[in-house]
Amino acid sequence: DDGYRLWLRYDRVADESLRATYAAAFTEIALPAPTRPGFSLGSIEAARDELTTGLKGLLGVDLSTVSQPTRDGALLLGTAVRSPELAGLVSEADLRAASEEGYVIRPVIFAGKRCVLVLGNRDVGVLYGAFALLRHVQLHEPIAGLNLVSAPRIQRRLLNHWDNLNGFVERGYAGQSLWRWFELPDIVSPRYRDYARACASIGVNGTVLTNVNANALVLTPAYLQKVAALANVFRPYGIRVYLTARFSAPVEIGGLKTADPLDPAVKQWWTDKVAEIYRIIPGFGGFLVKANSEGQPGPQAYGRNHADGANMLADALVPYGGIVMWRAFVYDNNVPADRHTQGFSEFQPLDGQFRSNAIVQVKNGAIDFMPREPFHPLFGAMPQTPLALELQITQEYLGQSMQLAFLGPLFEEVLDADTFRPNAGSTIAKIVDGSVDLHGISVIAGVANIGDDRNWTGHPLAQANWYAYGRLAWDHQLTSAQIANEWTRLTFGNDSAVVQPITSMLLESHEAVVNYSMPLGLHHIMAEGHHYGPGPWVDQAGRADWTSVYYHRADANGVGFDRTKSGSNALAQYAPEIQNLWGNPATTPDNLLLWFHHLPWDYRMKSGRPLWDEIALHYQSGVDTVRTWQKAWATLNGKMDDERFTHVKQLLARQEHDARVWRDACLLYFQQFSKKPLPAGVEPPEHPLDFYKAQQIHFAPGHPGAH
Ligand code: BDP
């Protein structure tokens, strides 16, 4: 099994009596108000097709489609708007709860038959309902008492692809881009539909096709036709297409002399461009913009600010219902004392100046998707501006597609973080979903981990990260434990001898990677450029804040970045409650300690151990945990297909090796400063420090310099 089917496997239910129960419950598909005239495939038809294929696989039955139920067991699909007689079968409260995109699934009597109703307010709700019902069956859940009502908490649930037009994916570790730009629009790979099915099955409803390090060419007519071909495939699956807009496009492809956002000719150029886009791509979602960061062009080149830039694009998009997502991940050559502070300093003062269809997109932390990072201080600090949360699904700093790091717990930690703004309980989830400041628009974005590898994500278990992102984007109240369990059962079957070990591995894995790479709040100590493996010694890298020494600041006195009043005071950008908590090492959680404090090597930890020992033991524990997974995985031999079994087995062996390299390299490096022996229980390093320093990866996947 090559893993292509992801979590939509639809393998036959092995338990015959269970299968018979399902088969009796689902006998035909009834569409009282089908097909929108003029549309070859709408969301309801996509729902019908998915149910037909899925139930054929699961139950071995061919369901026919009828317009009215002819017997008991009809699956009744429809929307409240177009089938009022179906809406009448459920309460108003249920319909309200299903809101714009959700669904109600429940047994009903209709036309004298016992049916299962899959009702949405809109067509796409029926599609999401179909996937929910198929998931229910795949998880072998009972049909008796079936009652599912669900709606997403965040409106726009996006994947951000960092895909270049040349096919190379920046920070992508699963092959080349899915989008075959050269072939499009003439050749439309069936894979695009499978991508859309997978996204829709977890509620993803938007996709930014192109890299934030943008190429203006995608806005030229020839490329817009290619984009339109993809948009046509995605539309029935409820997925809008978005593009990254290179700020200097008016100069690069428009022949203008300037891209100044206040210049009337520039405004006109974007107004015309947006009109052209909507002519070619109906339902286009809008733009994502990285400006004045890492060399990307932006309004500051013309003495304007981020709001000037964002508003100019927002104005062009507003007649069509489009949005602009303007990224707050900014830093440039005017390095402040601490890069941590720059995003906040540039954006917070602009609160209130953005148009209502301009969203500021903020990474979960202020530095850059570190293995663990405190939440970004902008969350809660811009109450008048809707903020989008940007998560990284691709594992740039978490072992890429070589290492298992299930990100459900990380995403959950971020979503649940309390900003204390305006008061306790104002979590990032509630700020992002708009409930704290009552915004009319809400967005979440995940940087995709998908490429054209046959199994989509390189590491078979990394599929779980795509899944977890979508599920949490739909409902941030789900727990990562629930999601891990669901995904494992969907992907490897319901045998508890398989589910239990895999679920435990998944749930331990993010912390284990943190432990063997950057424990206790250490950060940005990876190898330069490709970011794979350790590099605490990196001290030359073009700019200070690309080095490791800038972040760990190890010296004879200790280690860590002092971000309190005695240091960079980045902490001042957080709410007073957070400042009190994290301003004092004794009340800072261990896992963020060295993010905020520079502490002596013999600093007494909450455990009673000296800091040096604690660091060393964390590195060791990360390695130990990986070894327990190798043992657990061995028990699965014969319980799944050989292909996935062997692939993961090999990956775990590689991970164990790489975890040791992290541990040995970092401990040897820091030992030069601590001058202390390794505590009992920590294995001695295999090689001297110079050996690790000499290791070099020349061509790593996903690295901008690699193509
Ligand atoms: C960093 C990546 C870089 C991205 C940048 C961004 O290393 O490749 O371009 O973030 O998010 O994480 O813009």
XYZ file of C-alpha atoms and ligand atoms in Angstrom, residues 162 170-171 211-213 290 293-294 327 329 363 368-369 390 392 396-397 529 531 702 704, ligand 1:
35
model
C 4.958 27.534 -0.666
C 10.206 25.926 -0.545
C 10.394 23.988 2.701
C 4.864 30.685 -2.445
C 4.866 33.732 -0.183
C 8.199 34.495 -1.803
C 4.627 38.861 2.204
C 10.482 40.885 4.737
C 13.446 38.765 3.734
C 1.676 38.742 6.718
C 6.292 37.895 9.533
C 2.743 33.127 12.650
C 9.759 31.471 13.107
C 7.958 28.178 13.660
C -0.438 30.892 10.461
C 3.432 25.419 9.759
C 10.860 22.826 8.514
C 12.386 22.755 11.985
C 20.091 27.232 5.273
C 17.622 23.797 8.724
C 12.947 22.215 0.345
C 15.695 27.637 -1.570
C 10.902 30.804 7.101
C 11.422 29.974 5.987
C 11.469 30.692 4.672
C 10.143 31.385 4.431
C 9.846 32.319 5.565
C 8.456 32.931 5.501
O 12.714 29.521 6.323
O 11.767 29.748 3.688
O 10.169 32.097 3.245
O 9.852 31.629 6.779
O 7.600 32.441 6.215
O 10.360 29.901 8.018
O 8.229 33.871 4.768
